[in-house]
Coordinates of N, CA and C in Angstrom, one line a residue:
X3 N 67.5 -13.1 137.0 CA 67.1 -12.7 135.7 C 66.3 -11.4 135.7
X4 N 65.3 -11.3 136.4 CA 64.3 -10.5 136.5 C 65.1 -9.1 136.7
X5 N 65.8 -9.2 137.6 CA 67.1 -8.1 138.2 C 68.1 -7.7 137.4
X6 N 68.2 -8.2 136.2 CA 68.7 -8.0 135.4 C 68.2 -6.9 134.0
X7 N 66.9 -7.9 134.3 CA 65.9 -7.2 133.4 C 65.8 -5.2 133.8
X8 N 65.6 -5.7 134.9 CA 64.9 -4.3 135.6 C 66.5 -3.1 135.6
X9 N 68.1 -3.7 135.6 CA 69.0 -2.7 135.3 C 68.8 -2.6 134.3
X10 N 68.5 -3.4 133.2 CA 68.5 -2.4 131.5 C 68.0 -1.9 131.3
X11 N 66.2 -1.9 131.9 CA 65.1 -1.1 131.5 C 65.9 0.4 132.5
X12 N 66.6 0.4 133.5 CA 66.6 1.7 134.2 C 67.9 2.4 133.5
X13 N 68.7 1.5 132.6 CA 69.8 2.2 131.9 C 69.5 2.6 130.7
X14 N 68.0 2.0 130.3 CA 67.9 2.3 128.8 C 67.3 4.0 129.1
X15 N 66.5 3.8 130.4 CA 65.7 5.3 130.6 C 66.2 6.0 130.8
X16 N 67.9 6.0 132.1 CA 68.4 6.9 131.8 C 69.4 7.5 130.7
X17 N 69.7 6.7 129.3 CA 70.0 6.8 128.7 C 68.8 7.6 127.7
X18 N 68.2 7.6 127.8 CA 66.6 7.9 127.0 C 66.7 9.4 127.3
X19 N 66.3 9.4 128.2 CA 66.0 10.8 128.8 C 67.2 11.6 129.6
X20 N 68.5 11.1 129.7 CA 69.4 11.9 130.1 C 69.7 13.2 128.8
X21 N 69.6 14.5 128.4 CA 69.9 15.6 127.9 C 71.2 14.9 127.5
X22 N 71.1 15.0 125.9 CA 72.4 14.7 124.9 C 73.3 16.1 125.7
X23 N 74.5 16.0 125.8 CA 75.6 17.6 125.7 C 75.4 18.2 125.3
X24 N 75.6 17.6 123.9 CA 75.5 18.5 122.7 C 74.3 19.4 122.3
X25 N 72.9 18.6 122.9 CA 71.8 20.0 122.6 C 71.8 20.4 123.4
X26 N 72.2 20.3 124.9 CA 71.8 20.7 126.3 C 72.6 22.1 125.7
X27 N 74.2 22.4 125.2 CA 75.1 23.0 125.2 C 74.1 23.8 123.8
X28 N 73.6 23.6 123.2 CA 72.8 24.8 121.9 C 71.4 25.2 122.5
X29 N 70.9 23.9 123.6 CA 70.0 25.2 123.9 C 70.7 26.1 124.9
X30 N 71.5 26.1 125.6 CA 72.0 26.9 126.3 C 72.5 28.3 125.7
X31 N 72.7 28.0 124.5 CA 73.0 28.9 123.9 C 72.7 30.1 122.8
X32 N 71.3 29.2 122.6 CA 69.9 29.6 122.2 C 69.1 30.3 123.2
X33 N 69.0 30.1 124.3 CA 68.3 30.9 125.5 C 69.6 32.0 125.5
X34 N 70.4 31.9 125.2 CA 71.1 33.1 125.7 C 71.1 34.2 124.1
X35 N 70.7 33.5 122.7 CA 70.5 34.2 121.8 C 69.5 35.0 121.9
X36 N 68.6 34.0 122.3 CA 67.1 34.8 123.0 C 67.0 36.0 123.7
X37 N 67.9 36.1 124.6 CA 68.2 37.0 125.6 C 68.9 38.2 125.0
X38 N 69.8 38.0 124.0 CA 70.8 38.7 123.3 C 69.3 39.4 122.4
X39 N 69.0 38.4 121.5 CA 67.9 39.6 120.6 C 67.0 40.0 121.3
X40 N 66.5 40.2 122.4 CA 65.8 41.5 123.1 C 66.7 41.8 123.5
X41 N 67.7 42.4 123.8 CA 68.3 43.1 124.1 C 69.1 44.4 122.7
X42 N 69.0 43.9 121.7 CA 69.2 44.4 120.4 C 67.8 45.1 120.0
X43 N 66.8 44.6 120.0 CA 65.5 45.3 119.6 C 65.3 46.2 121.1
X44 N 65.8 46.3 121.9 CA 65.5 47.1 123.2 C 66.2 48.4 123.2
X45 N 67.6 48.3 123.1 CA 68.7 49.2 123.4 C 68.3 50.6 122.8
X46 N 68.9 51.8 123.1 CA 69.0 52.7 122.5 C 70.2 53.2 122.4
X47 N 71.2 52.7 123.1 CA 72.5 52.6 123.2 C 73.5 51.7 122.0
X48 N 74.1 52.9 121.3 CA 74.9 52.5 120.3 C 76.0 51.0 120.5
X49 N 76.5 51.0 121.9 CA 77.8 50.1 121.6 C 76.9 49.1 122.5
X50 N 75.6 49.2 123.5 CA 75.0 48.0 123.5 C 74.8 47.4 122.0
X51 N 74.4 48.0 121.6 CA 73.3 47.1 120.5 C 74.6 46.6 119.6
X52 N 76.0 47.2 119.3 CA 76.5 46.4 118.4 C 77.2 45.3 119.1
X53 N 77.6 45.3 120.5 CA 78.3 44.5 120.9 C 77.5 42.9 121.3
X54 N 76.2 43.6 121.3 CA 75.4 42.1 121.4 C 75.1 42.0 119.8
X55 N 74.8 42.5 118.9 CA 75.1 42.0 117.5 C 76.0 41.1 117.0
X56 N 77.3 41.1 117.8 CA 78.5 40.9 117.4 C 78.3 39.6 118.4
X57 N 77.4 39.9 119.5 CA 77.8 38.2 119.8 C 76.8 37.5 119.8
X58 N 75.6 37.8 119.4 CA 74.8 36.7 118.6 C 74.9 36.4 117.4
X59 N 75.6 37.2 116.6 CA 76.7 36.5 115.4 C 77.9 35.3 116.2
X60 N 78.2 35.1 117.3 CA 78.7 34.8 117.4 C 78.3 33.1 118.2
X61 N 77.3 34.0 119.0 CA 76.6 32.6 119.0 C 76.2 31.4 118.1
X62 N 75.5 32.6 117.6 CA 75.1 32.1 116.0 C 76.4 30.8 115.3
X63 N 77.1 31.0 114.9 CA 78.2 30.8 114.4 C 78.6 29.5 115.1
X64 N 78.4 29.6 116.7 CA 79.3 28.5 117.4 C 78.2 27.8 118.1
X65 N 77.2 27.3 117.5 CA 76.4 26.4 117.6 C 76.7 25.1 117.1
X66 N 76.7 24.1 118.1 CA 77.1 22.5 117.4 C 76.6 22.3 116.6
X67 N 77.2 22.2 115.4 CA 76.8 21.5 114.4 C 75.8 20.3 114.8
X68 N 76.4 19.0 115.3 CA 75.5 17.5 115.3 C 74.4 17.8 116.0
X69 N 74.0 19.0 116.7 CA 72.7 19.2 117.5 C 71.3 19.4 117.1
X70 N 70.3 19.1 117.8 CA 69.0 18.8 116.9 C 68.5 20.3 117.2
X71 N 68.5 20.9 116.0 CA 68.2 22.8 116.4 C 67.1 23.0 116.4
X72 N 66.0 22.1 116.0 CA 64.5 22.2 115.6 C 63.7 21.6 117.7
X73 N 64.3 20.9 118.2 CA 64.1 20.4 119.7 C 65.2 21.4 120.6
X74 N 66.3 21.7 120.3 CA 66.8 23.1 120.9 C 66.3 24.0 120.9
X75 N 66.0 24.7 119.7 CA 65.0 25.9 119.5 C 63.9 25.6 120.2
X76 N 63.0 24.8 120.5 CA 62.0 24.6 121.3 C 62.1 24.7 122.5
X77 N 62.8 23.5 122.7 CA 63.5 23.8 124.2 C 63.9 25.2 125.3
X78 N 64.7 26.0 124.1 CA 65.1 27.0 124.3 C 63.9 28.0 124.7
X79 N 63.0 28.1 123.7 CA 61.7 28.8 123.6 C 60.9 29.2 124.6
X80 N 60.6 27.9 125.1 CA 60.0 27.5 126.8 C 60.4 27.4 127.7
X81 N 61.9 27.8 127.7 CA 62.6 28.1 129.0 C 62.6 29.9 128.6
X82 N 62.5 30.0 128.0 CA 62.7 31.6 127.5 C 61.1 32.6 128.4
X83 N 60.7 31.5 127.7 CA 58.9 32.1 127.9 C 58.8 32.3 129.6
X84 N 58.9 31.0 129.9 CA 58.6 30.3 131.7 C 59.8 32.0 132.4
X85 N 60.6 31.8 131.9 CA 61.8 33.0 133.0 C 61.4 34.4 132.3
X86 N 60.9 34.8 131.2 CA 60.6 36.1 131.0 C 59.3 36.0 130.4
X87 N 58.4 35.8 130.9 CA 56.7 35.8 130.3 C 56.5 37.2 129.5
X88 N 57.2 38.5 130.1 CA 56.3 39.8 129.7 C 57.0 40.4 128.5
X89 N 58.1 39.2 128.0 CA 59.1 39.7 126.9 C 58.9 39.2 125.2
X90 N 58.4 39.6 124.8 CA 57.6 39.0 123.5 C 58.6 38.1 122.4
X91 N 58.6 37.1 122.0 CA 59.3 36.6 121.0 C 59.0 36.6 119.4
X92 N 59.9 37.9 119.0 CA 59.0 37.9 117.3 C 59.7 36.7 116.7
X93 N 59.0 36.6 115.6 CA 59.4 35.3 114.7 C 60.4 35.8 113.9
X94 N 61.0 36.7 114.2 CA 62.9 36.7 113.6 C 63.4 35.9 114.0
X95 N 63.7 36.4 115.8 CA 64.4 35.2 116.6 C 63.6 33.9 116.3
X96 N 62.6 33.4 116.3 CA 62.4 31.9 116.0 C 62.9 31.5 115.3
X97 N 62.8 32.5 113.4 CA 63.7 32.3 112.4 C 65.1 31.6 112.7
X98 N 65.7 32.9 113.4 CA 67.2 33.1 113.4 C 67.7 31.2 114.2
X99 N 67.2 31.2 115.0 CA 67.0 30.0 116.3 C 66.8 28.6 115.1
X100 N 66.2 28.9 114.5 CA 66.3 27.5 113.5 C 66.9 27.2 111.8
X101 N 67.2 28.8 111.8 CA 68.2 28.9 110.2 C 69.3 30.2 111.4
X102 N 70.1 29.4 111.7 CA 71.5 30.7 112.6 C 72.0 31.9 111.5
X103 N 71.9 31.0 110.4 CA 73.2 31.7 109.1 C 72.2 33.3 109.1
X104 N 70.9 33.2 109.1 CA 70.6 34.8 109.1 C 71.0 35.6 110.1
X105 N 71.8 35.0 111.4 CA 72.3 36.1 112.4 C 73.7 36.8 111.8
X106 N 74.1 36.3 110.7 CA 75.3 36.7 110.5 C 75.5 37.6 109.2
X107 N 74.4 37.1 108.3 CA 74.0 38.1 107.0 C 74.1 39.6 107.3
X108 N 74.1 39.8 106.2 CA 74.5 41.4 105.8 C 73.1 42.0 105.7
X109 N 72.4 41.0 105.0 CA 71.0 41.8 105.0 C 70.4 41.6 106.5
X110 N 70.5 40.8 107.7 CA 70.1 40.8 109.2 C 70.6 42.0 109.6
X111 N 71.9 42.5 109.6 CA 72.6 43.7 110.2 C 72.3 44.8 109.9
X112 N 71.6 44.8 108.3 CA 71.5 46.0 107.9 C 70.2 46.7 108.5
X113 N 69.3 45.6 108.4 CA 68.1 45.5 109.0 C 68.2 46.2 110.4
X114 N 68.8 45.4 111.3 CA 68.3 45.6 112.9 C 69.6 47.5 113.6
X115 N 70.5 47.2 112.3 CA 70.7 48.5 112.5 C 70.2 50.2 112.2
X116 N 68.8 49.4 111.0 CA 68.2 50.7 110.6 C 67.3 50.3 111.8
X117 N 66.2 49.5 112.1 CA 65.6 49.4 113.5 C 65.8 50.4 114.5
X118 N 67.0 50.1 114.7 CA 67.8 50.8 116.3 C 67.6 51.9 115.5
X119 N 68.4 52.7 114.9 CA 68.0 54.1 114.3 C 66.6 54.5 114.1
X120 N 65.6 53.9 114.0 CA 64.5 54.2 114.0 C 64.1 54.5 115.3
X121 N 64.2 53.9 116.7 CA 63.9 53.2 117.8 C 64.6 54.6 118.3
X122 N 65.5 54.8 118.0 CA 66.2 56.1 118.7 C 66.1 56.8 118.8
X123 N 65.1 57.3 117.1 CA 65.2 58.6 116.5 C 63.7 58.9 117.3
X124 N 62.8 57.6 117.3 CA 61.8 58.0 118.6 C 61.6 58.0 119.7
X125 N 62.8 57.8 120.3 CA 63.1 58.1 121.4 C 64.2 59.9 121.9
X126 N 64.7 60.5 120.7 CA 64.6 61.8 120.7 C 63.3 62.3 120.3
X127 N 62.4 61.5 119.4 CA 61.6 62.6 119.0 C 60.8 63.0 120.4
X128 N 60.6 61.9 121.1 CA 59.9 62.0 122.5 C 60.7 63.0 123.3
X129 N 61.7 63.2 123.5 CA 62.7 64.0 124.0 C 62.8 65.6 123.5
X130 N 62.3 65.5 122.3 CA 62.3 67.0 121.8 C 61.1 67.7 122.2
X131 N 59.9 66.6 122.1 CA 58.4 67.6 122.2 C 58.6 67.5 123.6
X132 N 59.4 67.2 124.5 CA 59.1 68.1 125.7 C 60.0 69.0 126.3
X133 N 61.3 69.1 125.2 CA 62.2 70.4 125.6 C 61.3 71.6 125.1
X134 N 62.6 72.6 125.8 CA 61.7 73.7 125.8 C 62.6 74.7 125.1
X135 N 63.9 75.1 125.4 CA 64.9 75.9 124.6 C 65.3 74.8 123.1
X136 N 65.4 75.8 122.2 CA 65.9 75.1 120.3 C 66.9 75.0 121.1
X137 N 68.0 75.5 121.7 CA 69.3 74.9 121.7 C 69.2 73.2 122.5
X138 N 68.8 72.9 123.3 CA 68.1 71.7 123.5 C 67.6 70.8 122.9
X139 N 66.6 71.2 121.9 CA 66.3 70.6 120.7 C 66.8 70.6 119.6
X140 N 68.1 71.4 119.6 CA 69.3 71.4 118.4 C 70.3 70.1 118.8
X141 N 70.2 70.1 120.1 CA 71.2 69.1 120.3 C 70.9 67.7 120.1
X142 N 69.8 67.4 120.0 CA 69.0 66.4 119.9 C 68.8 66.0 118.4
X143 N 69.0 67.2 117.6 CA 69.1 67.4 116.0 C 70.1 66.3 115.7
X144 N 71.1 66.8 116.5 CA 72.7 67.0 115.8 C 73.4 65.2 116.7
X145 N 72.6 65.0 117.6 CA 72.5 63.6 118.2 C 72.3 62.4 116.7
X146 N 71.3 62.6 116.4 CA 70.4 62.1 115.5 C 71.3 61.9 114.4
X147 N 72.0 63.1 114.0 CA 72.5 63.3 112.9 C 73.9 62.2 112.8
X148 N 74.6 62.4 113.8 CA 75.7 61.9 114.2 C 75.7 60.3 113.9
X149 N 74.7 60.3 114.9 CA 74.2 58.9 114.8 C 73.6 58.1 113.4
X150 N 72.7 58.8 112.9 CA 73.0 58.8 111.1 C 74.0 58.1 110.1
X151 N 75.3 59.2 110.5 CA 76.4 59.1 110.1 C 77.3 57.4 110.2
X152 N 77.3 57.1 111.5 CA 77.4 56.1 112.0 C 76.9 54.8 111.5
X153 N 75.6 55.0 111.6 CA 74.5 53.7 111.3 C 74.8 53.7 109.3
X154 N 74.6 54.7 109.1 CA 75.0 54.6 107.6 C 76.2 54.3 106.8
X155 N 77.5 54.3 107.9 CA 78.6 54.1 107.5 C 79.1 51.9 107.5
X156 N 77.9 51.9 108.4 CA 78.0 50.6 108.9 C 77.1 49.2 107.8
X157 N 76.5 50.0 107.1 CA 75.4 49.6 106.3 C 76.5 48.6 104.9
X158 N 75.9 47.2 104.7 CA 76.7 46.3 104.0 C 76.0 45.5 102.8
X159 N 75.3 45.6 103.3 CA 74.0 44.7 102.3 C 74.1 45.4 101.3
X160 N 73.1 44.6 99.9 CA 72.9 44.8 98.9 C 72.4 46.1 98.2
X161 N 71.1 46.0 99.8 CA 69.9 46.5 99.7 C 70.3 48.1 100.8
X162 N 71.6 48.3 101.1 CA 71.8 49.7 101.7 C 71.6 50.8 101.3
X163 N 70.9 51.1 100.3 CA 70.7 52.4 99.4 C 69.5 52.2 100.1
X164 N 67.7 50.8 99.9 CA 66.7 51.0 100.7 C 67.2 51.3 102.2
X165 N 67.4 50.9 102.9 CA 67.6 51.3 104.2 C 68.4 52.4 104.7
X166 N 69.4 53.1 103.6 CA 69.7 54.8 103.7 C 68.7 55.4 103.7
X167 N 67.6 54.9 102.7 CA 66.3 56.1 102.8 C 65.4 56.2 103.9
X168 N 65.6 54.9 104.2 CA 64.4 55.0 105.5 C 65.1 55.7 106.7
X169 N 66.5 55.6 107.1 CA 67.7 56.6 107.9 C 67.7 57.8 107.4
X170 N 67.4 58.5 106.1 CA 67.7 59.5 105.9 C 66.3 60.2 106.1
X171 N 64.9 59.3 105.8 CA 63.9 60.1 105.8 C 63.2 60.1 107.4
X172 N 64.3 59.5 108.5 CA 63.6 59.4 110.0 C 64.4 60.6 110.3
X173 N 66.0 61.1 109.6 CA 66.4 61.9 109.8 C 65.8 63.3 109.5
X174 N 64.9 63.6 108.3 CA 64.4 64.1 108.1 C 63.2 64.9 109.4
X175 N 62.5 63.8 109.4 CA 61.7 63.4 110.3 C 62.1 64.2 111.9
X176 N 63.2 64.3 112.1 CA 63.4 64.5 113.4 C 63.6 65.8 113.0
X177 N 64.4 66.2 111.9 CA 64.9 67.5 111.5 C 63.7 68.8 111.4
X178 N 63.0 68.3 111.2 CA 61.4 69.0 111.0 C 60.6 69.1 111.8
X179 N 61.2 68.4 113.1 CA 60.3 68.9 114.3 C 60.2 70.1 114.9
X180 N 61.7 70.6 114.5 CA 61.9 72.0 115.4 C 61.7 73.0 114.3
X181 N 61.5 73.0 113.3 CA 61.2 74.1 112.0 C 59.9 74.4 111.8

């Protein structure tokens, strides 16, 4: 009897504490959203940043439904933290990590696409104050510009007229360095 006792108590614990699939499989997939959005606030590289946009929408999207997202998101968090300590987690991604549907909105895309234009545009401006020939710093102009063109054509939201201006007035911004 006693031996009996003692297999249920060790089936009930590993039943207890064995990792459901189903969250094991969302935080897996959460630590990799994690990974995905620093890599989107990082890039300066055009087809990085949309191709991981496109697949943390995607992650996003193909998250188990029956899974507990509020103990996955956690989960995920502290495995995130423990393997990248020096990599900061803003409270977007926590957002995104426990409401997914804003990785896929129009107003998220519009957003992290003016970001990266921003991110860029200071990353030429850095590049201009230490060229030395205008044709160098023209090209850097006309970089910017392009890029503009691009980021503004991709723009879906509501709210794309505010975030044209803040694109048009970094363009500005860069345009006026060399004048």
């Amino acid at each position: 009897m006693f031996t009996v006792i003692i297999i249920l108590v060790i089936c009930f614990l590993l039943w207890k504490f064995t990792p459901n699939p189903v969250n094991r499989r969302a935080t897996e997939m959460m630590f990799q959203m994690l990974e995905t959005f620093h890599i989107i606030n990082s890039t300066v590289k055009l087809d990085v940043f949309t191709k991981r946009l496109d697949f943390l929408a995607k992650l996003a999207v193909g998250l188990p439904k029956n899974a507990d997202l509020n103990k996955c998101a956690e989960v995920a968090l502290q495995s995130y933290y423990h393997k990248y300590p020096s990599n900061p987690i803003s409270p977007t991604a926590r957002l995104i990590l426990n409401q997914p549907d804003i990785a896929t909105s129009l107003k998220f895309r519009d957003e992290a696409y003016t970001a990266f234009y921003l991110r860029s545009c200071a990353k030429l401006k850095d590049e201009i104050n230490t060229l030395k020939t205008t044709t160098a710093k023209q090209r850097r102009i006309e970089k910017a510009k392009d890029l503009a063109e691009v980021v503004l054509s991709g723009l879906k939201s509501t709210d794309r007229i505010k975030y044209a201006e803040y694109i048009n007035n970094e363009l500005a911004s860069v345009s006026n360095i060399v004048h």
